[in-house]
XYZ file of C-alpha atoms in Angstrom:
265
model
C 47.454 -0.687 4.728
C 44.444 -1.791 6.708
C 45.920 -5.210 7.600
C 49.079 -3.632 8.989
C 49.369 -3.282 12.774
C 47.785 -0.315 14.443
C 50.476 1.306 16.599
C 48.560 4.037 18.553
C 45.199 4.574 20.193
C 44.593 7.443 17.758
C 44.826 5.027 14.811
C 42.406 2.620 16.635
C 40.028 5.572 17.026
C 40.278 6.353 13.290
C 39.464 2.704 12.519
C 36.364 2.903 14.687
C 35.283 6.131 12.847
C 35.715 4.236 9.500
C 33.580 1.293 10.743
C 30.918 3.520 12.298
C 30.798 5.843 9.291
C 30.348 2.932 6.848
C 27.714 1.299 9.037
C 25.757 4.542 9.528
C 25.757 5.188 5.794
C 24.482 1.718 5.081
C 21.653 2.165 7.611
C 20.739 5.531 6.027
C 20.389 3.840 2.664
C 18.132 0.978 3.687
C 20.599 -1.890 4.323
C 19.482 -4.832 6.479
C 20.611 -4.760 10.177
C 22.674 -7.934 9.787
C 24.478 -6.526 6.734
C 25.286 -3.290 8.670
C 26.733 -5.235 11.596
C 28.660 -7.571 9.362
C 30.251 -4.627 7.419
C 31.376 -2.882 10.586
C 32.782 -6.105 12.044
C 34.733 -6.861 8.876
C 36.391 -3.446 9.097
C 37.247 -3.669 12.746
C 38.501 -7.298 12.652
C 40.835 -6.477 9.772
C 43.466 -5.604 12.385
C 44.704 -8.343 14.733
C 45.253 -5.894 17.625
C 41.566 -5.058 17.824
C 39.913 -7.409 20.273
C 36.485 -8.037 21.809
C 34.603 -6.568 18.820
C 30.868 -6.033 19.308
C 28.568 -4.329 16.909
C 24.902 -3.602 17.631
C 22.657 -1.999 14.986
C 18.973 -1.149 15.183
C 16.776 0.651 12.618
C 18.464 4.043 13.085
C 21.422 3.502 15.478
C 24.758 1.688 15.268
C 26.955 1.066 18.313
C 30.412 -0.463 18.063
C 32.732 -1.488 20.888
C 36.194 -2.993 20.956
C 39.318 -3.150 23.060
C 42.811 -2.047 22.062
C 45.690 -2.938 24.397
C 43.293 -3.293 27.275
C 41.457 -0.023 26.623
C 37.793 -0.252 25.654
C 36.539 2.131 22.988
C 32.901 2.741 21.969
C 31.478 4.684 19.038
C 27.765 5.519 18.489
C 26.138 6.866 15.370
C 22.483 7.845 15.017
C 20.812 7.907 11.624
C 18.049 10.502 11.510
C 16.832 9.967 7.928
C 16.535 6.727 5.959
C 15.970 5.972 2.306
C 16.364 3.036 -0.040
C 19.380 3.351 -2.255
C 21.088 0.051 -3.048
C 23.811 1.871 -5.009
C 25.407 3.003 -1.713
C 24.779 -0.340 -0.001
C 26.674 -2.097 -2.770
C 29.523 0.427 -2.760
C 30.009 0.192 1.004
C 29.731 -3.584 1.040
C 32.510 -3.721 -1.558
C 34.566 -1.137 0.321
C 34.540 -3.169 3.518
C 35.794 -6.291 1.796
C 38.535 -4.357 -0.006
C 39.539 -2.643 3.242
C 39.872 -5.932 5.009
C 42.120 -7.203 2.246
C 44.468 -4.231 2.742
C 43.609 -2.169 -0.268
C 43.318 1.066 1.710
C 45.349 2.735 4.425
C 43.346 4.487 7.177
C 43.695 7.873 5.483
C 42.782 6.396 2.062
C 39.739 4.624 3.592
C 38.444 7.934 5.045
C 38.867 9.559 1.627
C 37.079 6.682 -0.074
C 34.181 6.870 2.355
C 33.877 10.548 1.721
C 33.945 9.918 -2.025
C 31.159 7.359 -1.761
C 29.109 9.699 0.421
C 29.427 12.540 -2.066
C 28.842 10.445 -5.201
C 25.605 11.021 -7.039
C 24.323 7.481 -6.830
C 21.307 6.778 -8.890
C 20.575 9.870 -10.950
C 17.320 11.821 -10.500
C 16.319 11.266 -14.100
C 16.859 7.514 -13.823
C 14.685 7.402 -10.682
C 11.912 9.233 -12.437
C 12.147 6.932 -15.472
C 12.029 3.868 -13.207
C 8.959 5.122 -11.358
C 7.206 6.000 -14.611
C 7.963 2.626 -16.224
C 6.880 0.775 -13.029
C 3.455 2.520 -13.052
C 2.804 1.793 -16.715
C 4.128 -1.767 -16.638
C 2.142 -2.705 -13.554
C -1.085 -1.517 -15.193
C -0.508 -4.100 -17.919
C -0.213 -6.863 -15.320
C -3.688 -6.054 -13.922
C -5.356 -6.061 -17.359
C -5.413 -2.343 -18.156
C -6.516 -1.025 -21.472
C -4.427 1.292 -23.670
C -5.914 4.432 -22.032
C -5.144 3.227 -18.553
C -1.585 2.314 -19.486
C -0.914 5.759 -21.008
C -2.444 7.628 -18.029
C -0.631 5.360 -15.563
C 2.658 6.462 -17.200
C 1.523 10.094 -16.963
C 0.216 10.058 -13.366
C 3.197 7.992 -12.184
C 5.613 10.511 -13.751
C 3.908 13.574 -12.310
C 3.477 11.992 -8.931
C 7.139 10.984 -8.578
C 8.400 14.343 -9.655
C 6.103 15.937 -7.046
C 7.412 13.565 -4.373
C 11.056 14.479 -5.124
C 10.075 18.138 -4.689
C 8.505 17.357 -1.299
C 11.582 15.392 -0.155
C 13.884 18.277 -1.148
C 11.865 20.463 1.176
C 12.670 18.138 4.127
C 9.093 17.117 4.876
C 8.512 14.083 7.019
C 8.016 10.700 5.360
C 4.327 10.551 6.502
C 3.530 13.892 4.984
C 5.374 13.064 1.722
C 3.440 9.794 1.281
C 0.141 11.323 2.272
C 0.487 14.197 -0.225
C 1.687 11.730 -2.924
C -1.449 9.635 -2.484
C -3.522 12.792 -2.522
C -2.063 13.968 -5.769
C -2.294 10.574 -7.466
C -5.933 10.217 -6.530
C -6.839 13.793 -7.468
C -5.059 13.601 -10.881
C -6.790 10.334 -11.711
C -10.168 11.668 -10.857
C -9.584 14.799 -12.923
C -8.571 12.659 -15.908
C -11.578 10.368 -15.413
C -13.920 13.402 -15.544
C -12.508 14.305 -18.971
C -11.789 10.896 -20.429
C -13.512 7.880 -18.795
C -10.914 5.406 -17.491
C -10.604 2.755 -14.848
C -9.741 4.874 -11.811
C -8.756 1.900 -9.639
C -6.259 0.598 -12.177
C -4.511 4.001 -12.640
C -4.314 4.727 -8.915
C -2.978 1.307 -7.963
C -0.426 1.328 -10.783
C 0.825 4.836 -9.907
C 1.332 3.894 -6.249
C 3.801 1.090 -7.042
C 6.930 3.197 -6.757
C 6.046 4.212 -3.193
C 4.816 0.961 -1.613
C 7.270 -0.032 1.167
C 8.164 -3.370 -0.296
C 11.863 -3.302 0.491
C 11.235 -2.016 3.962
C 8.747 -4.752 4.898
C 11.030 -7.377 3.343
C 13.968 -6.201 5.448
C 11.776 -6.127 8.496
C 10.738 -9.728 8.020
C 14.367 -10.659 7.426
C 15.424 -8.973 10.624
C 12.616 -10.709 12.608
C 13.578 -14.094 11.230
C 17.228 -13.515 12.253
C 16.300 -12.519 15.737
C 16.726 -8.743 15.429
C 13.282 -8.063 16.940
C 13.807 -4.331 17.654
C 14.810 -3.478 14.052
C 12.200 -5.832 12.628
C 9.319 -4.380 14.623
C 10.507 -0.768 13.896
C 10.737 -1.455 10.190
C 7.362 -3.194 10.069
C 5.690 -0.384 12.020
C 7.187 2.237 9.687
C 6.011 0.286 6.635
C 2.504 0.142 8.066
C 2.527 3.900 8.738
C 3.646 4.606 5.190
C 0.855 2.364 3.857
C -1.646 4.209 6.049
C -0.385 7.574 4.778
C -0.786 6.488 1.172
C -4.253 5.090 1.859
C -5.428 8.250 3.572
C -4.077 10.406 0.766
C -5.878 8.321 -1.843
C -9.097 8.016 0.100
C -9.698 11.738 0.692
C -10.311 12.823 -2.950
C -12.235 9.579 -3.646
C -14.503 10.247 -0.631
C -15.006 13.912 -1.495
C -15.773 13.080 -5.137
C -18.227 10.386 -4.057
C -19.947 12.822 -1.698
C -20.262 15.505 -4.371
C -21.837 12.958 -6.785
C -24.395 11.995 -4.117
C -25.050 15.690 -3.485
C -25.739 16.287 -7.197
C -28.106 13.360 -7.381
C -30.287 14.699 -4.582
């Protein structure tokens, strides 16, 4: 089990792979920097022969270092793509606690990590349902009428399905959010040309699923705990996402406004 003594350098290396793999997977799914570091440390410190444990995580890199019988070992993992999926964060957080209590051997831990990585997580249909409900429910909070609520559901649904299609094609986060804003704005204007509605309410409500709320919250949390690099990176990324959404929304609105002025002349 995990709390049994490690007898070889190879086993110490496997332990570092488990810690680095769990930490990298948490980073990839939007976990806070302090949580990533804590998880990796819990796994490494589960064995008494592992000394001088240091874990350093930034927005997209985790570095772990420890000594085993006087030999220093380092492991580095880079995370190239990030998302927000608290299902995996919760699973990995639980895994690290169970591992430290001796529930898994090294081989079993690797298998469990692989199982977590391959698990479906939150289903596609549930994500779409959540985004659709968020759009419609938020419209109620800002005083929407029945027409705006219905079309917020519709536009939110179509927009989120479109965004999943873009993500499956491996487009960058900036392009995905820009095109999402572009589609939301265009759909709303088309609907407004057929059935007069409050354009602002429908657009704002439909954007709710893509606003970087978790990202900016984690960035502030990292800054307050002294992780300046991760905090500034997260805040910068949240600002870029907001800019992409704003540009996407503004282009159809600006073009539509220009065409109306042209017709009036």
